[in-house]
Coordinates of C-alpha atoms and ligand atoms in Angstrom, one line a residue:
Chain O
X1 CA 178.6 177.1 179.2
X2 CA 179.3 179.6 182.0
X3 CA 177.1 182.2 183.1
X4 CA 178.4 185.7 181.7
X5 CA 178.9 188.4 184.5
X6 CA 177.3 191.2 183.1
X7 CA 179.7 193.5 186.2
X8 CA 182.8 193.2 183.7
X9 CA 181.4 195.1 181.2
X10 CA 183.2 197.7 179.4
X11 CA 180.9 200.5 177.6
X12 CA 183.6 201.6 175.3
X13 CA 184.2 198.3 173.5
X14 CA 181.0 198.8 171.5
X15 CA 182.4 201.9 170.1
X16 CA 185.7 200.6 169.6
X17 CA 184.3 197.9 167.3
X18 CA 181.9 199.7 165.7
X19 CA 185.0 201.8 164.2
X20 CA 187.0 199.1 162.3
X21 CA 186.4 197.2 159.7
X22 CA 184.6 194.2 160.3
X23 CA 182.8 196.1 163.7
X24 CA 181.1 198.6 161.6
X25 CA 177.7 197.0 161.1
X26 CA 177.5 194.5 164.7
X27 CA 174.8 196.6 165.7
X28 CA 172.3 195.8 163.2
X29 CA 171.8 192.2 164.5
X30 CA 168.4 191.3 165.3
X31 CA 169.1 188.0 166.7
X32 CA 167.4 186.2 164.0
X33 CA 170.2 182.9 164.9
X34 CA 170.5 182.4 161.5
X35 CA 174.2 182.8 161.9
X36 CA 174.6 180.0 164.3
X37 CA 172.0 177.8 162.5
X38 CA 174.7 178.3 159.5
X39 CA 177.6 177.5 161.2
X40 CA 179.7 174.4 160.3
X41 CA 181.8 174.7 164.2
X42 CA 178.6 175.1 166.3
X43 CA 177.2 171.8 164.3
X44 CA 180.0 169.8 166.0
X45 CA 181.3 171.8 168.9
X46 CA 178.5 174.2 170.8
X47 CA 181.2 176.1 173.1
X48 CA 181.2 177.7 169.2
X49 CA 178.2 180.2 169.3
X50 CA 178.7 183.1 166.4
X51 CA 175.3 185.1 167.9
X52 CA 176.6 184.5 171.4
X53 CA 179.7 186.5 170.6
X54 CA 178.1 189.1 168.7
X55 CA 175.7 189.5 171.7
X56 CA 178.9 189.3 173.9
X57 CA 180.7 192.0 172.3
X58 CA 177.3 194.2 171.9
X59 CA 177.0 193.9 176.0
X60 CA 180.7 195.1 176.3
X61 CA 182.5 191.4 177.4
X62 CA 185.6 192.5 175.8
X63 CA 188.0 191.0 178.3
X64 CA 186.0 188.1 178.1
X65 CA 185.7 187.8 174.4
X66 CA 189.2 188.9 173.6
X67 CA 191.0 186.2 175.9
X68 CA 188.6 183.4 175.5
X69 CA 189.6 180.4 173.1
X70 CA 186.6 180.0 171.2
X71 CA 187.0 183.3 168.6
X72 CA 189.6 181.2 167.6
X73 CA 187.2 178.0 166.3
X74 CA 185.7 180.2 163.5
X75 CA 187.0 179.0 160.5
X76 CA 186.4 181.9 157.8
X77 CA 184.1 179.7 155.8
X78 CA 181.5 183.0 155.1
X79 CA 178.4 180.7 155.4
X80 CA 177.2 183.3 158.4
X81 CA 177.9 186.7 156.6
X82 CA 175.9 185.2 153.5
X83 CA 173.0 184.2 155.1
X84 CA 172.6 187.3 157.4
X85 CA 169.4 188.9 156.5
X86 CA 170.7 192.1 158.6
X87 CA 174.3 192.6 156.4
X88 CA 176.1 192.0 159.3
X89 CA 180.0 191.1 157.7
X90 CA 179.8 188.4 161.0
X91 CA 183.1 186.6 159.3
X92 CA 185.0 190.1 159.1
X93 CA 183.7 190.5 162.7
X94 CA 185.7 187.4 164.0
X95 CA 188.7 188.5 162.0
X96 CA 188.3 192.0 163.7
X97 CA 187.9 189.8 167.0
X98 CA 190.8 187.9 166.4
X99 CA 193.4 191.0 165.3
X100 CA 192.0 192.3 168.7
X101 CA 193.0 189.6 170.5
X102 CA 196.9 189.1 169.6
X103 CA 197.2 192.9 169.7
X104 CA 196.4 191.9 173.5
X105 CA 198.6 189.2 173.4
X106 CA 196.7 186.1 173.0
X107 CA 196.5 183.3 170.3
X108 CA 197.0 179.7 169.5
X109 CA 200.1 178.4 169.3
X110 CA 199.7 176.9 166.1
X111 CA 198.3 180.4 164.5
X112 CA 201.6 182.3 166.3
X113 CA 203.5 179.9 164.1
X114 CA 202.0 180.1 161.1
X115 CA 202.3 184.3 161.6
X116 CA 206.2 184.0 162.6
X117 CA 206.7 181.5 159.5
X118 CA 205.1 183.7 157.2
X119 CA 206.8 187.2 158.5
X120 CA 210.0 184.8 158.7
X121 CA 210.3 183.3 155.1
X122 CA 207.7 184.7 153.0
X123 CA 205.6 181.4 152.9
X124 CA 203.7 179.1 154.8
X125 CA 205.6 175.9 154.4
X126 CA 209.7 177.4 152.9
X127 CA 210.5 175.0 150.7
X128 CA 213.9 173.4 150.8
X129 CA 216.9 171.6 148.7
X130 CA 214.6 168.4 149.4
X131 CA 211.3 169.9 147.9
X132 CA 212.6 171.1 144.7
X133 CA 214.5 167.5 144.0
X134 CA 211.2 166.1 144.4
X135 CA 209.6 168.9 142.1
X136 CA 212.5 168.0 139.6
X137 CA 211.9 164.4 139.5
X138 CA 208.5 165.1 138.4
X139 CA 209.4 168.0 136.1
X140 CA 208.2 170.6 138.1
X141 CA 210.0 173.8 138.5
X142 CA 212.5 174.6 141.5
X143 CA 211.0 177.2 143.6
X144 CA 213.3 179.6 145.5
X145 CA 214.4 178.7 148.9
X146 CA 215.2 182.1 150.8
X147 CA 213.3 185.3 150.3
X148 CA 214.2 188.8 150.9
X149 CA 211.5 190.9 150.7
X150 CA 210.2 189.9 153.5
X151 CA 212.4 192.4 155.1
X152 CA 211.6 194.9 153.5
X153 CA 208.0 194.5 154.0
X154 CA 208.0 194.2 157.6
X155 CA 211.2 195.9 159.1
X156 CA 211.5 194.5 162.5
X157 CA 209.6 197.3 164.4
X158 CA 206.3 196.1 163.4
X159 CA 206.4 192.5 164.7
Chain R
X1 CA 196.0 183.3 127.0
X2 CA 198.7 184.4 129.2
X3 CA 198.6 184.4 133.0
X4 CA 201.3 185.2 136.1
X5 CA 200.9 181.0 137.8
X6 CA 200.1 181.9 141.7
X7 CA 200.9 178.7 143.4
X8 CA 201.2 180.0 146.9
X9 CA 202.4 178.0 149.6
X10 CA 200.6 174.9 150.0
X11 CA 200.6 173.6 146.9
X12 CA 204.4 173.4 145.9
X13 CA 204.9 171.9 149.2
X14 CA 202.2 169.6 149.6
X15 CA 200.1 169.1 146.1
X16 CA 202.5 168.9 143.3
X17 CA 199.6 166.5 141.8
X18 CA 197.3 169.7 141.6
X19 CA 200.2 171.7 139.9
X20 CA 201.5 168.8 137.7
X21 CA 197.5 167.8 136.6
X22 CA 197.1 171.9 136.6
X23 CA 200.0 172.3 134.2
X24 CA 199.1 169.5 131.6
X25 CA 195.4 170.6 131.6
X26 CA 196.7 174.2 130.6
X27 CA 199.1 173.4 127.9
X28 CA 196.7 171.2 126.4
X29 CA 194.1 174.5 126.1
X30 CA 197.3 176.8 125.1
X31 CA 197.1 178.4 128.3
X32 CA 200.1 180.0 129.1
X33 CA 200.9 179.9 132.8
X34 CA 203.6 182.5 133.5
X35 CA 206.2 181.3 136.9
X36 CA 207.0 184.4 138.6
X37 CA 209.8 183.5 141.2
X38 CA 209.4 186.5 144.1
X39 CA 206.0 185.6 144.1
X40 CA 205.4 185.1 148.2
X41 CA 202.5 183.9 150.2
X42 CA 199.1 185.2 149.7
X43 CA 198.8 186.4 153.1
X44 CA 195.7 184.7 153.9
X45 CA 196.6 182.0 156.8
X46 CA 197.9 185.6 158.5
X47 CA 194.8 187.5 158.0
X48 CA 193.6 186.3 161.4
X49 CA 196.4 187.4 163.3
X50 CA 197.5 190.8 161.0
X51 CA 195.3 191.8 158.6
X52 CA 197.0 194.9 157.8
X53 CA 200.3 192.5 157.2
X54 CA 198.2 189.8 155.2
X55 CA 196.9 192.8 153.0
X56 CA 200.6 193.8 152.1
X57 CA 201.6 190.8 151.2
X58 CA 198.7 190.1 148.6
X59 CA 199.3 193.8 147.5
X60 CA 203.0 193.1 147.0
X61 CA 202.0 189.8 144.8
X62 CA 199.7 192.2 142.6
X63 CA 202.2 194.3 141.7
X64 CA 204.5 191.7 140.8
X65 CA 201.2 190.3 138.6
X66 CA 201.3 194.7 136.8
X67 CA 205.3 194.7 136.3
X68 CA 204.5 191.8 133.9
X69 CA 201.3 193.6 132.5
X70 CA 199.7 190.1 133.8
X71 CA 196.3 189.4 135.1
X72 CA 196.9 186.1 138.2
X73 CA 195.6 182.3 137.5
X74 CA 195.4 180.3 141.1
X75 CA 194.8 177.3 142.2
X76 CA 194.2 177.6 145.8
X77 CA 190.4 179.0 146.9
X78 CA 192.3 180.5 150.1
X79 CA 194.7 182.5 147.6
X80 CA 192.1 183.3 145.2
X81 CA 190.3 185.0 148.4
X82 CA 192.8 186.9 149.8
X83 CA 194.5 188.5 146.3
X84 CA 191.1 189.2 145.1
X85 CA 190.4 190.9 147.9
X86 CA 192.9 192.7 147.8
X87 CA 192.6 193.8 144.5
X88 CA 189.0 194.7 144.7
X89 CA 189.9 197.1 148.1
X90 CA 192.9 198.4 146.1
X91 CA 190.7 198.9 143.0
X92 CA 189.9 202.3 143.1
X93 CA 192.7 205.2 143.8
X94 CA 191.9 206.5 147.5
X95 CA 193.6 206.7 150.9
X96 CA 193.5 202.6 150.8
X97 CA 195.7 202.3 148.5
X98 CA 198.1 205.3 149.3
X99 CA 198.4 203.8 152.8
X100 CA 199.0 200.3 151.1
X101 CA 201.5 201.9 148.3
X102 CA 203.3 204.0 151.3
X103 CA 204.2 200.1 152.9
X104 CA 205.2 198.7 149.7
X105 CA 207.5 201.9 148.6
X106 CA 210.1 199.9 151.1
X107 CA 210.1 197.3 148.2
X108 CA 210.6 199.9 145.3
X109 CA 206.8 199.0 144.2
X110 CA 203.9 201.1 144.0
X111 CA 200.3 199.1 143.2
X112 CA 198.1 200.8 140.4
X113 CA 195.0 198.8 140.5
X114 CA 193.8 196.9 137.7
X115 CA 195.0 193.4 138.3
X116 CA 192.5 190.4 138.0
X117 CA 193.1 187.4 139.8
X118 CA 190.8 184.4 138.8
X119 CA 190.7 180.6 140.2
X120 CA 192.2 178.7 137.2
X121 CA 188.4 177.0 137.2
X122 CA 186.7 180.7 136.4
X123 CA 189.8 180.9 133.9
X124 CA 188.0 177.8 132.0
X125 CA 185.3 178.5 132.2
X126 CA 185.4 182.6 131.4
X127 CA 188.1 183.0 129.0
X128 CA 188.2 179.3 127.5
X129 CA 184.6 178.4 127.5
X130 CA 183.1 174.9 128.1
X131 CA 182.8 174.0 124.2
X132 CA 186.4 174.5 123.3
X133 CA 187.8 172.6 127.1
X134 CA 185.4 169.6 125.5
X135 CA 187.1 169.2 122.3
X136 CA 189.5 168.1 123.8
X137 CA 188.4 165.2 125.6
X138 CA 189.6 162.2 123.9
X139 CA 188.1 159.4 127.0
X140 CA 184.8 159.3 128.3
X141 CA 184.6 159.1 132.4
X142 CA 180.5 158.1 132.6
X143 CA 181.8 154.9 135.0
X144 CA 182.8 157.5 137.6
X145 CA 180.8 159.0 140.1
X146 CA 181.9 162.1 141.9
X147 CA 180.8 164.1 144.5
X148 CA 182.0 168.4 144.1
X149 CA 183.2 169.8 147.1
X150 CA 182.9 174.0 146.4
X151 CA 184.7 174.5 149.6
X152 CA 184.2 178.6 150.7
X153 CA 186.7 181.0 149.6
X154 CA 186.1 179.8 146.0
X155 CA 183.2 181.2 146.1
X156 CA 182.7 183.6 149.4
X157 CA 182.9 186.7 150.3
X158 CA 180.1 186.7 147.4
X159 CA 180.5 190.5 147.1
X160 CA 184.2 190.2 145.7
X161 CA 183.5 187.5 143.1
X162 CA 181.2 189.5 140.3
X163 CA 178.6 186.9 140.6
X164 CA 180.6 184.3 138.9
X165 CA 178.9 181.8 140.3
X166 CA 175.8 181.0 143.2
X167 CA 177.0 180.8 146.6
X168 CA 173.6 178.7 147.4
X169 CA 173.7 176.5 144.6
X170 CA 176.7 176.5 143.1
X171 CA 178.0 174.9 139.3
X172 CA 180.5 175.7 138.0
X173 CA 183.0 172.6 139.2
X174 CA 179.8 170.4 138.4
X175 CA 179.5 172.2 134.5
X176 CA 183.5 171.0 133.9
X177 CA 183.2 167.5 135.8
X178 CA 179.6 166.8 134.0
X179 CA 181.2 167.6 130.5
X180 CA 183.8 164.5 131.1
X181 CA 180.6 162.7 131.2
X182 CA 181.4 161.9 134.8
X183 CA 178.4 161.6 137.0
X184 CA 178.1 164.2 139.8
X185 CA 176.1 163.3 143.2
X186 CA 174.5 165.4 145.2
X187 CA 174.8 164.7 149.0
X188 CA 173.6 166.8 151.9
X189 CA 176.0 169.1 153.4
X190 CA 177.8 169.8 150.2
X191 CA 178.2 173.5 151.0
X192 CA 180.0 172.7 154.3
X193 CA 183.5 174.4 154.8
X194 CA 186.5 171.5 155.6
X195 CA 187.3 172.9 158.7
X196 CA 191.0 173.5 157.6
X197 CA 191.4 177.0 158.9
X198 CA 190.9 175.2 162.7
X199 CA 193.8 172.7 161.8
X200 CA 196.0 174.7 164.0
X201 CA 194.1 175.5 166.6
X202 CA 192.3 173.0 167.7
X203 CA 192.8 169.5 165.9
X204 CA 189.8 167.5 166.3
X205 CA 187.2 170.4 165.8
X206 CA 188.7 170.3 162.1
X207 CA 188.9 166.8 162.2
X208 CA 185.2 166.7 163.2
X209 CA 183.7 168.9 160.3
X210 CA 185.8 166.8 158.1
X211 CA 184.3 163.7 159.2
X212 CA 180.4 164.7 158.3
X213 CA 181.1 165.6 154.5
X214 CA 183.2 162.5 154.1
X215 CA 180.0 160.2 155.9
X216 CA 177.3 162.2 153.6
X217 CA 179.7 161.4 150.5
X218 CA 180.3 158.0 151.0
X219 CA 176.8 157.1 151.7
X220 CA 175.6 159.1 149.3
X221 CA 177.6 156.4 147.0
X222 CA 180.5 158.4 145.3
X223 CA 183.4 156.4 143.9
X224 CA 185.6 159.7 144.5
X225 CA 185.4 163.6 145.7
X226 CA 186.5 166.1 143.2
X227 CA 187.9 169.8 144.9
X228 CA 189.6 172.6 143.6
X229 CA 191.7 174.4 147.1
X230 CA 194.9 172.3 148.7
X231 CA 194.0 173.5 151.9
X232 CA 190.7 171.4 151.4
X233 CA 192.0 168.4 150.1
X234 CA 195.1 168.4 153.6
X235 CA 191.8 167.5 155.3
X236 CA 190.4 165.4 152.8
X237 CA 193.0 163.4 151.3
X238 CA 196.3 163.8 153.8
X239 CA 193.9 163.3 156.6
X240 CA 191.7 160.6 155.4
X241 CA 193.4 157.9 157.4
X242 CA 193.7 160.3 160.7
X243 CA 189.9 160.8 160.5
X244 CA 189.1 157.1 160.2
X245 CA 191.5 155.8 163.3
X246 CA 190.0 159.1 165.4
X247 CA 186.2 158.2 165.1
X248 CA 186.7 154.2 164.0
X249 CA 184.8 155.0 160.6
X250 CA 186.0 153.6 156.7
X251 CA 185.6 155.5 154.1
X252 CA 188.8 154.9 151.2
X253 CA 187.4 157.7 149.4
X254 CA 189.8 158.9 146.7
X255 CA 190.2 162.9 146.4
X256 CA 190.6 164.2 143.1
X257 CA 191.8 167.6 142.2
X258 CA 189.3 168.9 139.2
X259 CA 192.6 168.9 137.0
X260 CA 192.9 165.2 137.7
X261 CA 189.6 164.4 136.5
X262 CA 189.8 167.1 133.2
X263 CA 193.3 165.5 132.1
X264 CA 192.2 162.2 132.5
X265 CA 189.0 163.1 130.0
X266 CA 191.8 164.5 127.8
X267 CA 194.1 161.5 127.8
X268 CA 196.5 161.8 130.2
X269 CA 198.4 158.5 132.2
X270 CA 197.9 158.6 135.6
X271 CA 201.7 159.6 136.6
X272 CA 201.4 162.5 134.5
X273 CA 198.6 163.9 136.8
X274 CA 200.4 162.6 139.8
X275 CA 197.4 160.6 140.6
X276 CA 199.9 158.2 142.0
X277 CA 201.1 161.0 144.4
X278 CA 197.6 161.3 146.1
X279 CA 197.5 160.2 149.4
X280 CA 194.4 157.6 149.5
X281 CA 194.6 155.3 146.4
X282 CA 193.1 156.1 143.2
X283 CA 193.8 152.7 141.6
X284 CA 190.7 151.1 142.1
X285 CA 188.7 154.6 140.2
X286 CA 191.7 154.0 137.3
X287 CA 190.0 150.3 137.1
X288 CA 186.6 151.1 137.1
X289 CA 187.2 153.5 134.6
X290 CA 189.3 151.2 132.8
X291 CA 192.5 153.1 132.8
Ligands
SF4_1 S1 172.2 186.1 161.1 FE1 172.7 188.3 161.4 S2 170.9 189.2 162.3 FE2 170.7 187.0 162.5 S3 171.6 186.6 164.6 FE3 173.3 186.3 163.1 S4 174.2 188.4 163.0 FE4 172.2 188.6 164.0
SF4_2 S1 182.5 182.3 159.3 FE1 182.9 181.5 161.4 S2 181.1 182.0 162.6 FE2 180.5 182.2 160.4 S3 179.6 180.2 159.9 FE3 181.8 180.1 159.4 S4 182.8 179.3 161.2 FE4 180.8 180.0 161.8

């Protein structure tokens, strides 16, 4: 792991966190490590630190944090936020993290698709002709192919 | 019993054995399970991109759920997360849900709160009860041995689930597996998420967490793994094989949906729960069971 450079620190960041939700309660972190001790991607990958980003973010690394790769690695599982003995909502904190980061421009491929998909056609995976003859075969019922609302809900000025 | 049927994405796509065993299980209990067509994804697989966007989308799936007058039966842990969220931030009038109800007035619908969504296990076990899901069990599973995975959004955030069940030792799949007479193992590491929300990012991290739950079951000595979440078993089940080629290990471990394992207690053939569409083979468990 790379030594952080404390220089690029940006005072404001704290701040900015501390005002959405999933940033509100950061600051209440008593570096216990519980967190990490909890945490199914730092069992098998330790570039994945949970504390280490919280500690990041507290010191102000927000370039750092919001264009690094590993934010990405948490997987939502909650195990974190309900083990923290200081309420810190750490799984809302990496969602907050993550938002952050694509409103900066950076993600994963593979999570720009999923977002593009979804805004696209409504659903993860659109089903097709070929899905519902496979549903009817097994007397399952078809599932619509197109969907509109989609649309409506997010007119293309928000994307 | 009446329900609006939220099958989000993966599971018309991917698990039609969860929604065929799902299906039979209900009608058996006279659940009714209500298709609602413009039903559209949850929004969870976008909350970590757009939250604001993912939290339209599970509002807009509420208010399908109130034009019916319906409370929402899933099957999918990811979508019971996301639309009960959802729900319980929507659940009191405030500047929440105005801001929510301004986004969806471009769809004609306004959200008035009120809308419970359960996981169709909490249905079973809150609305049917355990005594009346056991009458009718016509075969007795006590050859099988399974090991529960909980998975997390089944269960976590705690704070939006009433307490339905323990996040730190967790039943509720075990109290309907055990009442099949099925044995249920304990193994080490059985709270441990799957790793599928990594899938897209980065492959063999997911792969990875995968791997230790499937080692800790198998030597722990179950014949097969029972879940409840499609997103779970597309690491389990679909990527059984890839797990074993990446790190050389063996494992053949069937993965049952919990429907799989109720119908077959209540009678069901094996095509009827689409057992024969899961991905590792469940013949030999059919066997042992005598099926
Ligand atoms: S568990 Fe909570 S208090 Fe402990 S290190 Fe993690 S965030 Fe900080
Ligand atoms: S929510 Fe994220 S940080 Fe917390 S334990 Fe799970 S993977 Fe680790």
């Amino acid at each position: 792991m790379d030594k952080i450079n404390l220089d690029q620190a940006d005072s404001n960041f704290r701040k900015e966190l501390a005002s959405q939700p999933g940033g509100e309660t950061i600051s209440a972190c008593f570096t216990c490590r519980t967190c990490t001790a909890s945490c199914p991607i730092t069992a098998v990958n330790d570039k994945f630190n949970p504390l280490r980003i919280i500690r990041m973010a507290l010191y102000g690394l927000k370039e750092e944090v919001l264009t690094s790769d590993f934010i990405w690695l948490c997987s939502s599982c909650y195990a974190c936020q309900e083990r923290c003995p200081q309420g810190v909502s750490i799984t809302e904190f990496m969602t907050l993290l993550k938002n952050l980061a694509v409103k900066e421009g950076n993600m994963p491929t593979g999570i720009r698709v999923q977002r593009d998909t979804i805004k696209g056609e409504g659903r993860i995976y659109p089903i097709d002709d070929f899905d519902n003859k496979k549903r009817a075969k097994v007397a399952l019922p078809p599932i619509p192919t197109s969907c509109n609302v989609v649309e409506k809900l997010f007119p293309p000025v928000r994307n | 019993m009446k329900y609006a049927f939220f099958l989000g994405c993966t599971i018309p796509a991917r698990s039609r054995n969860y929604e065929l065993s799902a299906r039979k299980v209900a009608d058996k209990l006279g659940i009714e399970l209500i298709d609602v067509e413009e039903f559209i994804c949850c929004g969870f697989p976008m909350k970590a991109s757009d939250y604001k966007s993912a939290e339209i989308m599970g509002a807009y799936n509420l208010c399908l759920a109130q034009e019916k007058d319906l409370d929402i039966c899933v099957l999918c842990s990811s979508c019971a997360s996301q639309l009960t969220e959802v729900a319980h931030s929507l659940s009191e009038d405030g500047p929440d849900r105005e801001q929510i109800n301004d986004e969806l007035s471009r769809a004609g619908l306004k959200y008035g709160g009120g809308v419970k969504v359960r996981h169709f296990a909490r249905v079973l076990l809150e609305d049917i009860g355990i005594e009346k899901v056991k009458e009718h069990f016509i075969k007795d599973l006590s050859d099988l041995k399974t090991a529960i995975h909980y998975g997390c959004h089944y269960l976590k955030p705690s704070e939006i689930y009433d307490g339905f069940d323990d996040v730190e030792n967790p039943k509720s799949i075990e109290t309907l597996v055990a009442l099949t007479g099925a044995r249920v193992i304990d193994y080490p590491g059985k709270k441990r998420c799957c790793g599928g929300p990594v899938l897209p990012v980065e492959e063999n991290v997911a792969l990875s967490v995968a791997k230790e739950k499937l080692d800790d079951i198998v030597d722990a000595g179950a014949d097969a793994m029972c879940l409840v979440c499609p997103f779970c078993s597309v690491m389990y089940d679909d990527n059984q094989k890839s797990i074993e080629s990446e790190f050389g290990t063996d494992y053949n471990l069937p993965v049952l949906y919990l429907t799989q394992i109720l119908g077959l207690a209540m009678g069901f053939d094996r095509k009827e729960l689409g057992l024969n569409i899961n991905v590792v083979k469940t013949k030999k468990i059919l066997s042992k069971l005598g099926l």
